[in-house]
Short mmCIF file of C-alpha atoms and ligand atoms in Angstrom, two decimals:
data_model
loop_
_atom_site.label_atom_id
_atom_site.label_comp_id
_atom_site.label_asym_id
_atom_site.label_seq_id
_atom_site.Cartn_x
_atom_site.Cartn_y
_atom_site.Cartn_z
CA MET G 12 0.00 0.00 0.00
CA LYS G 13 0.98 3.60 -0.39
CA LEU G 14 1.17 5.10 3.08
CA SER G 15 0.69 8.87 3.25
CA PHE G 16 0.99 10.52 6.63
CA VAL G 17 2.53 13.48 8.38
CA VAL G 18 5.71 12.79 10.30
CA ASN G 19 7.23 15.53 12.44
CA GLY G 20 5.25 18.13 10.55
CA GLN G 21 6.30 16.94 7.09
CA PRO G 22 4.00 15.06 4.66
CA ARG G 23 5.68 11.70 3.93
CA GLU G 24 4.92 8.75 1.68
CA ALA G 25 6.18 5.20 1.64
CA GLU G 26 5.35 1.99 -0.20
CA VAL G 27 4.80 -0.55 2.59
CA ARG G 28 3.00 -3.77 3.50
CA PRO G 29 -0.21 -2.82 5.34
CA MET G 30 0.70 -4.98 8.36
CA ALA G 31 4.30 -3.71 8.54
CA ARG G 32 4.97 -2.21 11.96
CA LEU G 33 5.01 1.57 12.17
CA LEU G 34 8.33 1.13 14.00
CA ASP G 35 9.91 -0.54 10.96
CA VAL G 36 8.40 1.98 8.56
CA LEU G 37 9.91 4.83 10.59
CA ARG G 38 13.30 3.20 11.06
CA GLU G 39 13.78 1.36 7.75
CA ASP G 40 11.74 3.28 5.19
CA LEU G 41 12.01 6.81 6.57
CA ARG G 42 15.42 6.34 8.25
CA LEU G 43 14.14 7.90 11.46
CA THR G 44 15.98 5.72 13.94
CA GLY G 45 15.04 7.69 17.07
CA ALA G 46 12.30 5.25 18.11
CA LYS G 47 14.06 2.13 19.39
CA GLU G 48 13.09 -1.51 19.49
CA GLY G 49 13.47 -3.02 22.94
CA CYS G 50 11.01 -5.84 23.33
CA GLY G 51 8.84 -5.71 20.22
CA GLU G 52 5.78 -6.59 22.29
CA GLY G 53 4.49 -3.44 23.93
CA GLU G 54 6.20 -3.92 27.29
CA CYS G 55 9.22 -1.58 27.29
CA GLY G 56 8.07 1.65 25.62
CA ALA G 57 11.38 2.26 23.80
CA CYS G 58 9.42 2.60 20.55
CA THR G 59 6.92 5.17 21.89
CA VAL G 60 5.76 7.81 19.39
CA LEU G 61 2.79 10.16 19.42
CA LEU G 62 0.14 8.97 16.99
CA ASP G 63 -2.46 11.71 16.47
CA GLY G 64 -1.20 13.25 19.72
CA GLN G 65 -1.44 10.08 21.82
CA SER G 66 1.48 7.96 22.95
CA ALA G 67 1.56 4.55 21.29
CA CYS G 68 4.03 1.69 20.96
CA ALA G 69 5.14 1.89 17.33
CA CYS G 70 5.93 -1.84 17.51
CA LEU G 71 2.20 -2.56 17.94
CA VAL G 72 0.80 -0.22 15.30
CA PRO G 73 0.37 -1.65 11.80
CA ALA G 74 1.21 0.79 8.98
CA VAL G 75 -2.39 0.69 7.78
CA GLN G 76 -3.46 2.42 11.00
CA ALA G 77 -1.03 5.27 10.38
CA GLN G 78 -2.69 6.10 7.04
CA GLY G 79 -3.54 9.82 7.11
CA ALA G 80 -2.32 10.14 10.70
CA THR G 81 0.02 12.62 12.34
CA VAL G 82 3.10 11.08 13.91
CA LEU G 83 5.60 12.78 16.17
CA THR G 84 8.90 11.04 16.87
CA VAL G 85 11.78 12.12 19.06
CA GLU G 86 13.42 13.69 15.99
CA GLY G 87 10.57 16.21 15.86
CA LEU G 88 10.60 17.20 19.54
CA GLY G 89 13.12 20.01 19.22
CA ASP G 90 10.83 21.94 16.85
CA ASP G 91 8.53 22.81 19.75
CA PRO G 92 10.22 25.14 22.29
CA ARG G 93 8.34 23.58 25.20
CA LEU G 94 9.30 20.06 24.18
CA ALA G 95 12.87 21.17 23.51
CA ARG G 96 12.94 22.29 27.16
CA LEU G 97 11.87 18.76 28.13
CA GLN G 98 14.88 17.38 26.25
CA GLU G 99 17.23 19.89 27.87
CA GLY G 100 15.83 18.84 31.25
CA PHE G 101 16.83 15.23 30.56
CA VAL G 102 20.38 16.40 29.87
CA ARG G 103 20.53 18.67 32.91
CA CYS G 104 19.13 16.04 35.30
CA GLY G 105 21.38 13.29 33.98
CA ALA G 106 18.33 11.26 33.02
CA ALA G 107 20.10 9.29 30.29
CA GLN G 108 22.90 6.75 30.57
CA CYS G 109 23.02 4.33 27.63
CA GLY G 110 20.15 6.27 26.09
CA ILE G 111 18.19 3.39 24.56
CA CYS G 112 15.10 4.16 26.63
CA THR G 113 15.40 7.94 26.36
CA PRO G 114 13.43 8.60 23.15
CA GLY G 115 10.55 6.56 24.53
CA PHE G 116 10.53 8.37 27.87
CA LEU G 117 10.69 11.71 26.07
CA MET G 118 7.67 10.87 23.94
CA THR G 119 5.60 9.63 26.88
CA ALA G 120 6.53 12.81 28.74
CA ALA G 121 5.77 14.89 25.62
CA GLU G 122 2.17 13.66 25.72
CA LEU G 123 1.93 14.80 29.36
CA CYS G 124 3.44 18.20 28.55
CA GLN G 125 1.08 18.71 25.63
CA LYS G 126 -1.93 17.93 27.83
CA GLY G 127 -0.61 20.47 30.35
CA GLN G 128 -1.44 18.24 33.31
CA VAL G 129 -0.29 18.96 36.84
CA LEU G 130 0.94 15.70 38.33
CA SER G 131 2.33 14.66 41.68
CA ARG G 132 5.57 12.68 41.74
CA ALA G 133 3.60 9.48 42.29
CA GLU G 134 1.40 10.31 39.32
CA VAL G 135 4.46 10.99 37.16
CA ARG G 136 5.76 7.54 38.11
CA ASP G 137 2.46 5.99 37.09
CA ALA G 138 2.34 7.98 33.89
CA VAL G 139 5.72 6.67 32.69
CA ALA G 140 5.13 3.11 33.92
CA GLY G 141 5.02 1.85 30.34
CA ASN G 142 8.68 2.78 29.82
CA LEU G 143 11.48 0.63 31.17
CA CYS G 144 15.04 1.72 31.88
CA ARG G 145 17.81 -0.74 32.68
CA CYS G 146 20.40 1.87 33.64
CA THR G 147 19.31 4.89 35.60
CA GLY G 148 17.11 3.59 38.40
CA TYR G 149 14.41 6.02 37.23
CA GLN G 150 14.89 8.79 39.84
CA LYS G 151 16.60 11.22 37.49
CA ILE G 152 14.11 10.51 34.74
CA ILE G 153 11.24 11.29 37.11
CA ASP G 154 13.11 14.46 38.19
CA ALA G 155 13.39 15.61 34.57
CA VAL G 156 9.75 14.91 33.75
CA GLU G 157 8.55 16.61 36.93
CA GLU G 158 10.69 19.65 36.15
CA ALA G 159 9.30 19.89 32.61
CA LEU G 160 5.70 19.65 33.83
CA CYS G 161 6.30 22.31 36.50
CA ALA G 162 7.98 24.64 34.03
CA ASP G 163 4.76 24.63 32.03
CA GLN G 164 2.69 25.85 34.93
CA PRO G 165 2.16 29.59 35.39
CA ARG G 166 3.72 30.68 38.68
CA MET D 8 10.43 -7.04 11.87
CA LEU D 9 6.91 -8.20 11.26
CA THR D 10 6.70 -9.98 7.95
CA SER D 11 2.95 -10.53 7.66
CA HIS D 12 1.71 -10.24 4.10
CA ALA D 13 -1.93 -10.23 5.14
CA GLU D 14 -4.35 -8.43 2.90
CA VAL D 15 -5.99 -5.64 4.88
CA LEU D 16 -9.42 -4.12 4.35
CA SER D 17 -10.26 -0.84 6.09
CA PRO D 18 -14.06 -0.46 6.00
CA ARG D 19 -15.62 2.97 6.58
CA SER D 20 -19.00 1.72 7.83
CA LEU D 21 -20.28 -1.07 10.04
CA GLN D 22 -22.31 -2.49 7.17
CA GLU D 23 -19.18 -2.71 5.04
CA ALA D 24 -17.28 -4.33 7.92
CA LEU D 25 -19.96 -6.96 8.59
CA THR D 26 -20.30 -7.78 4.90
CA ALA D 27 -16.55 -8.28 4.62
CA LYS D 28 -16.48 -10.52 7.71
CA ALA D 29 -19.41 -12.60 6.38
CA SER D 30 -17.94 -13.13 2.92
CA HIS D 31 -14.54 -14.18 4.35
CA PRO D 32 -15.14 -15.57 7.85
CA GLU D 33 -11.43 -16.40 8.22
CA THR D 34 -10.74 -12.64 8.28
CA VAL D 35 -9.21 -11.52 11.57
CA ALA D 36 -10.62 -8.33 13.08
CA LEU D 37 -8.11 -5.66 14.10
CA ALA D 38 -9.02 -3.00 16.66
CA GLY D 39 -6.14 -1.41 18.61
CA GLY D 40 -3.78 -4.29 17.80
CA THR D 41 -2.32 -4.55 21.31
CA ASP D 42 -3.11 -8.28 21.50
CA LEU D 43 -3.11 -9.09 17.81
CA MET D 44 0.24 -7.51 16.87
CA VAL D 45 1.94 -9.38 19.70
CA LEU D 46 0.51 -12.69 18.46
CA ILE D 47 1.49 -12.05 14.85
CA GLU D 48 5.00 -10.91 15.79
CA ALA D 49 5.45 -14.10 17.85
CA ASN D 50 4.28 -16.20 14.88
CA LYS D 51 1.38 -17.53 16.89
CA LEU D 52 -1.03 -16.24 14.30
CA ALA D 53 -0.60 -15.73 10.56
CA PRO D 54 -3.81 -14.24 9.20
CA SER D 55 -4.22 -14.07 5.42
CA ARG D 56 -6.86 -11.36 5.77
CA VAL D 57 -7.24 -8.60 8.33
CA LEU D 58 -10.24 -6.33 8.84
CA ASN D 59 -9.04 -2.99 10.19
CA LEU D 60 -11.97 -1.67 12.24
CA TRP D 61 -10.21 1.47 13.52
CA GLY D 62 -12.00 3.83 11.08
CA VAL D 63 -15.55 2.57 11.72
CA GLN D 64 -17.19 5.49 13.56
CA GLU D 65 -20.34 3.50 14.45
CA LEU D 66 -18.16 1.37 16.74
CA ARG D 67 -17.06 4.39 18.79
CA GLY D 68 -18.56 6.54 21.50
CA ILE D 69 -20.07 6.28 24.97
CA ASP D 70 -23.73 7.36 25.23
CA ALA D 71 -26.75 7.00 27.49
CA GLN D 72 -29.81 5.41 25.84
CA ASP D 73 -33.10 4.47 27.58
CA GLY D 74 -31.68 3.43 30.91
CA TRP D 75 -28.55 1.89 29.38
CA ILE D 76 -25.02 3.10 28.73
CA ARG D 77 -23.79 2.07 25.29
CA LEU D 78 -20.05 1.67 24.82
CA GLY D 79 -18.91 1.21 21.22
CA ALA D 80 -16.64 -1.81 20.76
CA LEU D 81 -13.73 0.47 19.80
CA THR D 82 -13.87 2.43 23.07
CA THR D 83 -10.30 2.59 24.35
CA TRP D 84 -9.19 2.23 27.97
CA THR D 85 -8.18 5.92 27.89
CA GLU D 86 -11.68 6.91 26.75
CA LEU D 87 -13.19 4.85 29.58
CA ILE D 88 -10.99 6.70 32.08
CA HIS D 89 -12.03 10.14 30.84
CA SER D 90 -15.77 9.50 30.46
CA THR D 91 -17.89 11.54 32.89
CA LEU D 92 -20.86 9.29 32.10
CA LEU D 93 -18.95 6.23 33.27
CA ALA D 94 -17.60 8.03 36.34
CA ASP D 95 -21.26 8.25 37.42
CA HIS D 96 -22.59 4.95 36.16
CA ALA D 97 -19.69 2.50 36.18
CA PRO D 98 -16.83 3.72 38.39
CA ALA D 99 -15.59 0.13 38.82
CA LEU D 100 -15.00 -0.14 35.08
CA VAL D 101 -13.10 3.16 35.15
CA GLU D 102 -10.90 1.82 37.95
CA ALA D 103 -10.23 -1.35 35.99
CA ALA D 104 -9.23 0.78 32.99
CA GLN D 105 -6.80 2.74 35.17
CA THR D 106 -4.98 -0.44 36.18
CA CYS D 107 -4.78 -1.77 32.64
CA GLY D 108 -1.41 -1.81 30.88
CA ALA D 109 0.31 1.58 30.66
CA ALA D 110 -0.55 4.81 28.85
CA GLN D 111 0.60 3.54 25.44
CA ILE D 112 -1.54 0.40 25.77
CA ARG D 113 -4.57 2.25 27.15
CA ASN D 114 -4.49 4.72 24.24
CA ARG D 115 -4.93 1.91 21.68
CA GLY D 116 -6.40 -1.11 23.47
CA THR D 117 -10.18 -1.41 23.23
CA LEU D 118 -13.03 -2.93 25.19
CA GLY D 119 -14.14 -5.01 22.18
CA GLY D 120 -10.61 -6.35 21.78
CA ASN D 121 -10.41 -7.23 25.48
CA LEU D 122 -13.69 -9.20 25.22
CA ALA D 123 -12.95 -10.94 21.92
CA ASN D 124 -9.43 -11.83 23.01
CA ALA D 125 -11.13 -13.51 26.01
CA SER D 126 -8.08 -13.89 28.20
CA PRO D 127 -9.49 -14.93 31.59
CA ALA D 128 -7.24 -12.20 33.04
CA GLY D 129 -8.84 -9.48 30.87
CA ASP D 130 -9.33 -6.53 33.21
CA SER D 131 -12.69 -5.39 31.86
CA LEU D 132 -14.34 -8.75 32.43
CA PRO D 133 -15.06 -8.71 36.21
CA PRO D 134 -16.58 -5.19 36.09
CA LEU D 135 -18.71 -6.04 33.06
CA LEU D 136 -19.94 -9.20 34.83
CA ALA D 137 -20.65 -7.43 38.12
CA LEU D 138 -22.51 -4.65 36.31
CA ASP D 139 -24.71 -7.10 34.34
CA GLY D 140 -23.20 -6.02 31.02
CA VAL D 141 -24.61 -7.19 27.71
CA VAL D 142 -22.49 -7.74 24.59
CA GLU D 143 -23.98 -6.74 21.25
CA LEU D 144 -22.90 -8.84 18.28
CA GLY D 145 -23.56 -8.02 14.66
CA SER D 146 -23.64 -10.11 11.49
CA ALA D 147 -24.49 -9.11 7.93
CA ARG D 148 -27.12 -11.85 7.58
CA ARG D 149 -28.74 -12.00 11.01
CA GLY D 150 -28.42 -8.39 12.15
CA LEU D 151 -27.72 -7.56 15.80
CA ARG D 152 -28.16 -9.83 18.82
CA ARG D 153 -27.45 -9.29 22.49
CA VAL D 154 -25.75 -11.78 24.78
CA PRO D 155 -25.49 -11.28 28.55
CA ILE D 156 -21.81 -11.17 29.39
CA GLU D 157 -22.06 -14.23 31.59
CA ARG D 158 -23.08 -16.30 28.56
CA PHE D 159 -20.48 -14.74 26.27
CA PHE D 160 -17.52 -16.72 27.65
CA LEU D 161 -17.90 -20.41 26.82
CA GLY D 162 -14.49 -21.83 27.72
CA TYR D 163 -10.80 -20.98 27.71
CA ARG D 164 -10.52 -18.27 25.04
CA LYS D 165 -13.82 -19.46 23.57
CA THR D 166 -16.65 -16.98 23.16
CA ALA D 167 -20.18 -16.88 21.75
CA LEU D 168 -18.85 -14.84 18.80
CA GLU D 169 -19.72 -16.64 15.54
CA ARG D 170 -17.27 -16.64 12.64
CA ASP D 171 -19.26 -14.09 10.66
CA GLU D 172 -19.82 -11.78 13.64
CA LEU D 173 -18.18 -8.72 15.14
CA ILE D 174 -18.66 -7.20 18.57
CA THR D 175 -20.45 -3.92 17.95
CA ALA D 176 -21.07 -2.58 21.47
CA ILE D 177 -21.31 -3.29 25.17
CA TYR D 178 -24.37 -2.17 27.14
CA LEU D 179 -24.43 -1.49 30.87
CA PRO D 180 -27.60 -0.76 32.83
CA ALA D 181 -27.65 2.77 34.27
CA ARG D 182 -26.63 2.91 37.93
CA VAL D 183 -29.42 2.47 40.48
CA ASP D 184 -29.51 4.34 43.82
CA GLY D 185 -28.14 2.20 46.61
CA ASP D 186 -25.59 0.43 44.37
CA GLU D 187 -22.04 0.26 45.69
CA THR D 188 -19.18 -1.18 43.69
CA PHE D 189 -15.58 -2.17 44.26
CA PHE D 190 -12.71 -3.20 41.98
CA ARG D 191 -9.41 -4.74 42.96
CA LYS D 192 -6.61 -6.12 40.80
CA VAL D 193 -3.89 -8.22 42.38
CA GLY D 194 -0.75 -8.28 40.24
CA THR D 195 3.01 -8.06 40.57
CA ARG D 196 3.07 -4.32 40.12
CA ARG D 197 0.58 -1.60 39.41
CA ALA D 198 1.27 -1.01 35.77
CA GLN D 199 1.69 -3.39 32.89
CA SER D 200 1.11 -6.57 34.89
CA ILE D 201 -1.28 -9.37 34.06
CA SER D 202 -3.68 -10.03 36.93
CA LYS D 203 -3.04 -12.92 39.28
CA LEU D 204 -6.56 -12.26 40.35
CA SER D 205 -9.08 -9.51 39.81
CA PHE D 206 -12.37 -8.87 41.55
CA CYS D 207 -15.35 -6.63 41.04
CA GLY D 208 -18.26 -6.55 43.46
CA ARG D 209 -21.58 -4.76 43.48
CA VAL D 210 -24.22 -4.74 46.18
CA ARG D 211 -27.48 -2.87 46.27
CA ARG D 212 -28.81 -2.11 49.73
CA GLN D 213 -32.20 -0.86 50.75
CA GLY D 214 -32.75 -0.12 54.43
CA GLY D 215 -29.58 -1.99 55.36
CA GLN D 216 -30.69 -5.17 53.56
CA VAL D 217 -28.84 -6.46 50.53
CA THR D 218 -31.34 -6.72 47.68
CA LEU D 219 -28.83 -7.58 44.95
CA ALA D 220 -25.27 -8.93 45.00
CA ARG D 221 -22.89 -9.49 42.11
CA LEU D 222 -19.42 -10.86 42.77
CA ALA D 223 -17.17 -11.44 39.78
CA PHE D 224 -13.63 -12.81 39.64
CA GLY D 225 -11.11 -12.81 36.82
CA ALA D 226 -7.93 -14.86 36.29
CA LEU D 227 -9.03 -17.68 38.58
CA GLY D 228 -9.94 -20.21 35.90
CA PRO D 229 -10.52 -20.64 32.17
CA VAL D 230 -13.36 -18.10 32.16
CA PRO D 231 -14.19 -15.15 34.40
CA LEU D 232 -16.86 -16.24 36.88
CA ARG D 233 -19.48 -15.12 39.35
CA ALA D 234 -19.65 -16.37 42.92
CA HIS D 235 -23.30 -17.40 42.85
CA THR D 236 -23.31 -19.19 46.24
CA VAL D 237 -22.05 -16.12 48.09
CA GLU D 238 -24.33 -13.81 46.09
CA VAL D 239 -27.42 -15.81 47.09
CA ALA D 240 -26.26 -16.00 50.71
CA LEU D 241 -25.73 -12.22 50.86
CA GLU D 242 -29.09 -11.30 49.39
CA GLY D 243 -31.93 -10.76 51.84
CA GLY D 244 -29.89 -9.78 54.90
CA PRO D 245 -27.38 -7.22 56.15
CA VAL D 246 -23.81 -7.50 54.82
CA ARG D 247 -22.13 -10.38 56.69
CA PRO D 248 -18.38 -10.49 55.97
CA GLN D 249 -18.01 -14.10 57.19
CA LEU D 250 -19.99 -15.23 54.12
CA ALA D 251 -16.76 -14.70 52.16
CA GLU D 252 -15.71 -18.18 53.34
CA LEU D 253 -18.47 -19.68 51.18
CA LEU D 254 -16.46 -18.56 48.17
CA LEU D 255 -14.69 -21.91 48.16
CA ASN D 256 -17.94 -23.41 46.82
CA ASP D 257 -17.78 -21.14 43.79
CA ILE D 258 -14.14 -21.04 42.79
CA ARG D 259 -11.55 -23.67 41.98
CA PRO D 260 -8.50 -21.55 41.17
CA ILE D 261 -5.88 -22.63 38.67
CA ALA D 262 -2.12 -22.70 39.17
CA ASP D 263 0.03 -21.15 36.46
CA VAL D 264 3.24 -19.16 35.99
CA ARG D 265 1.74 -16.14 37.72
CA SER D 266 0.52 -17.78 40.90
CA THR D 267 -0.34 -20.97 42.79
CA ALA D 268 -3.88 -22.20 43.32
CA GLU D 269 -3.54 -21.80 47.11
CA TYR D 270 -2.43 -18.18 46.78
CA ARG D 271 -5.31 -17.34 44.47
CA GLN D 272 -7.85 -19.03 46.75
CA ARG D 273 -6.63 -17.23 49.85
CA ALA D 274 -6.27 -13.90 48.08
CA ALA D 275 -9.77 -14.17 46.59
CA VAL D 276 -11.37 -14.83 49.99
CA ASN D 277 -9.35 -12.05 51.62
CA VAL D 278 -10.19 -9.47 48.97
CA LEU D 279 -13.88 -10.33 49.20
CA ARG D 280 -13.93 -10.36 53.02
CA GLY D 281 -12.03 -7.06 53.18
CA TRP D 282 -14.59 -5.38 50.95
CA LEU D 283 -17.57 -6.85 52.82
CA GLU D 284 -16.06 -5.70 56.13
CA SER D 285 -15.70 -2.15 54.82
CA LEU D 286 -19.36 -2.24 53.72
CA ALA D 287 -20.54 -3.64 57.03
CA GLY D 288 -18.69 -0.70 58.65
C1 FAD Y 28 2.22 -4.50 27.29
C2 FAD Y 28 0.78 -4.92 27.37
C3 FAD Y 28 0.09 -4.81 28.57
C4 FAD Y 28 -1.24 -5.21 28.67
N1 FAD Y 28 -1.87 -5.09 29.87
C5 FAD Y 28 -3.15 -5.50 29.99
C6 FAD Y 28 -3.82 -5.38 31.25
O1 FAD Y 28 -3.27 -4.90 32.25
N2 FAD Y 28 -5.11 -5.83 31.32
C7 FAD Y 28 -5.76 -6.36 30.24
O2 FAD Y 28 -6.92 -6.75 30.36
N3 FAD Y 28 -5.14 -6.48 29.04
C8 FAD Y 28 -3.86 -6.07 28.90
N4 FAD Y 28 -3.23 -6.19 27.68
C9 FAD Y 28 -3.92 -6.85 26.56
C10 FAD Y 28 -4.63 -5.90 25.57
O3 FAD Y 28 -4.05 -4.63 25.60
C11 FAD Y 28 -6.13 -5.78 25.86
O4 FAD Y 28 -6.72 -7.06 25.82
C12 FAD Y 28 -6.82 -4.85 24.85
O5 FAD Y 28 -8.05 -4.43 25.40
C13 FAD Y 28 -7.05 -5.50 23.50
O6 FAD Y 28 -7.73 -4.58 22.66
P1 FAD Y 28 -7.22 -4.24 21.17
O7 FAD Y 28 -8.19 -3.28 20.61
O8 FAD Y 28 -5.82 -3.85 21.18
O9 FAD Y 28 -7.40 -5.69 20.50
P2 FAD Y 28 -6.76 -6.27 19.18
O10 FAD Y 28 -5.38 -6.71 19.43
O11 FAD Y 28 -7.01 -5.38 18.03
O12 FAD Y 28 -7.70 -7.57 19.04
C14 FAD Y 28 -7.71 -8.59 20.03
C15 FAD Y 28 -8.62 -9.73 19.58
O13 FAD Y 28 -9.96 -9.31 19.51
C16 FAD Y 28 -10.50 -9.43 18.21
N5 FAD Y 28 -11.36 -8.25 18.05
C17 FAD Y 28 -11.03 -6.95 18.31
N6 FAD Y 28 -12.10 -6.16 18.14
C18 FAD Y 28 -13.13 -6.96 17.78
C19 FAD Y 28 -14.52 -6.72 17.45
N7 FAD Y 28 -15.06 -5.49 17.52
N8 FAD Y 28 -15.28 -7.79 17.11
C20 FAD Y 28 -14.75 -9.01 17.06
N9 FAD Y 28 -13.46 -9.31 17.34
C21 FAD Y 28 -12.66 -8.29 17.69
C22 FAD Y 28 -9.30 -9.51 17.31
O14 FAD Y 28 -9.60 -10.24 16.13
C23 FAD Y 28 -8.30 -10.24 18.18
O15 FAD Y 28 -8.55 -11.61 18.16
C24 FAD Y 28 -1.90 -5.77 27.53
C25 FAD Y 28 -1.22 -5.86 26.31
C26 FAD Y 28 0.11 -5.45 26.22
C27 FAD Y 28 0.83 -5.56 24.90
S1 FES Y 29 9.74 -2.21 21.45
FE1 FES Y 29 7.72 -1.47 21.46
S2 FES Y 29 7.27 -1.55 23.55
FE2 FES Y 29 9.20 -2.51 23.53
S1 FES Y 30 19.50 4.81 30.06
FE1 FES Y 30 19.97 2.80 29.49
S2 FES Y 30 18.02 1.87 29.46
FE2 FES Y 30 17.59 3.79 30.27
#
């Protein structure tokens, strides 16, 4: 099938099998390798992207369901000043070690930032529960997400 | 890398979807894909045809209709969580949705998919049983029919869904004054864990007397089940927590990788007794 969708603000097209995973379309066909494959079964969140504004595991989305959709990957985050701040927060807090999980965490957090929610630390933990990290022990990631959400609130 | 070469049809209307399913009953329905994609990736399923339901608007939405709440089959867990109608009429289902998977799964996973997948650990099943839910099934030839949820699950991963049918909606009766509900999932961690045991209870009390009791358990056996013995014992009197012990007449828990039979049995009785004690005050 011919897949036409908007990726990081740009209209894109690709000739793909309808049941190909969005993750493979992004990585192989569009050469956007930001979204990572950890588990390939929805458990780790390394492949998280925003699909029509909602976080989704790109390893579980067939290409046919991205037809006409809007997709945001970690490559597109920097275009939005607020989301760029989220990325800077990850750097400042030391929230990345090997970095494999980082794009996924950033995208899950991006959904929270875009919704403008005010969350307690416990709620932040719950909100990123679909993302696994084998390196950091999570504290610094939670710090960075909390900081980004607070920065969005008027003081 | 998922190598499925399945042919995919993306109908725009329910009629089109049902006609496609009837003319090729081997077609596998696709809703949010959170169960299906995992199965295909693991080579446990290799469909030749897939029916992508995601664009069928008639399968969406949560509305009140003549004393019932209608939930389209494509209603996602996230939509359940944010529905003000359900917060009033089915808070136990909202709680179940909150414990399901993680944000990414809740944004795509649907109620229809949870029912059709028919895992005995499916988190929507105990609430739908306790709330006397009804599943609506559609076929191109026979139209719509409604099956009470208790008769929808026939055996391990076996449902009343015929090969030419799709789940179109789930109906819940509107909440009645005096109804109190409770949901509890026991798993290894809060997010992303498959239930070792899940429970949803509902009692209706008038003047301190229980006039209706519904006690539903998930993940205890091949199908979700109701504890009929305890329900009958509870009805007609005040809430007596010691009746929880009768549960052993209703359940015969399984042992599997997630838990032993003894653990499940004890946990089930404790969860039920704890809730009944809080009701008895
Ligand atoms: C990481 C992860 C965590 C999870 N955690 C939980 C959890 O905590 N609790 C829980 O209950 N589940 C959990 N699940 C399982 C899954 O997310 C749910 O069962 C979900 O509700 C399935 O819905 P879906 O729309 O994604 O179904 P799909 O994968 O699209 O379909 C599932 C099955 O239902 C059939 N189907 C779908 N819609 C219809 C229809 N309208 N008519 C007829 N047949 C239909 C499909 O053919 C398929 O057989 C988890 C899954 C993953 C990957
Ligand atoms: S690779 Fe998609 S969730 Fe792990
Ligand atoms: S930084 Fe290595 S997995 Fe998270």
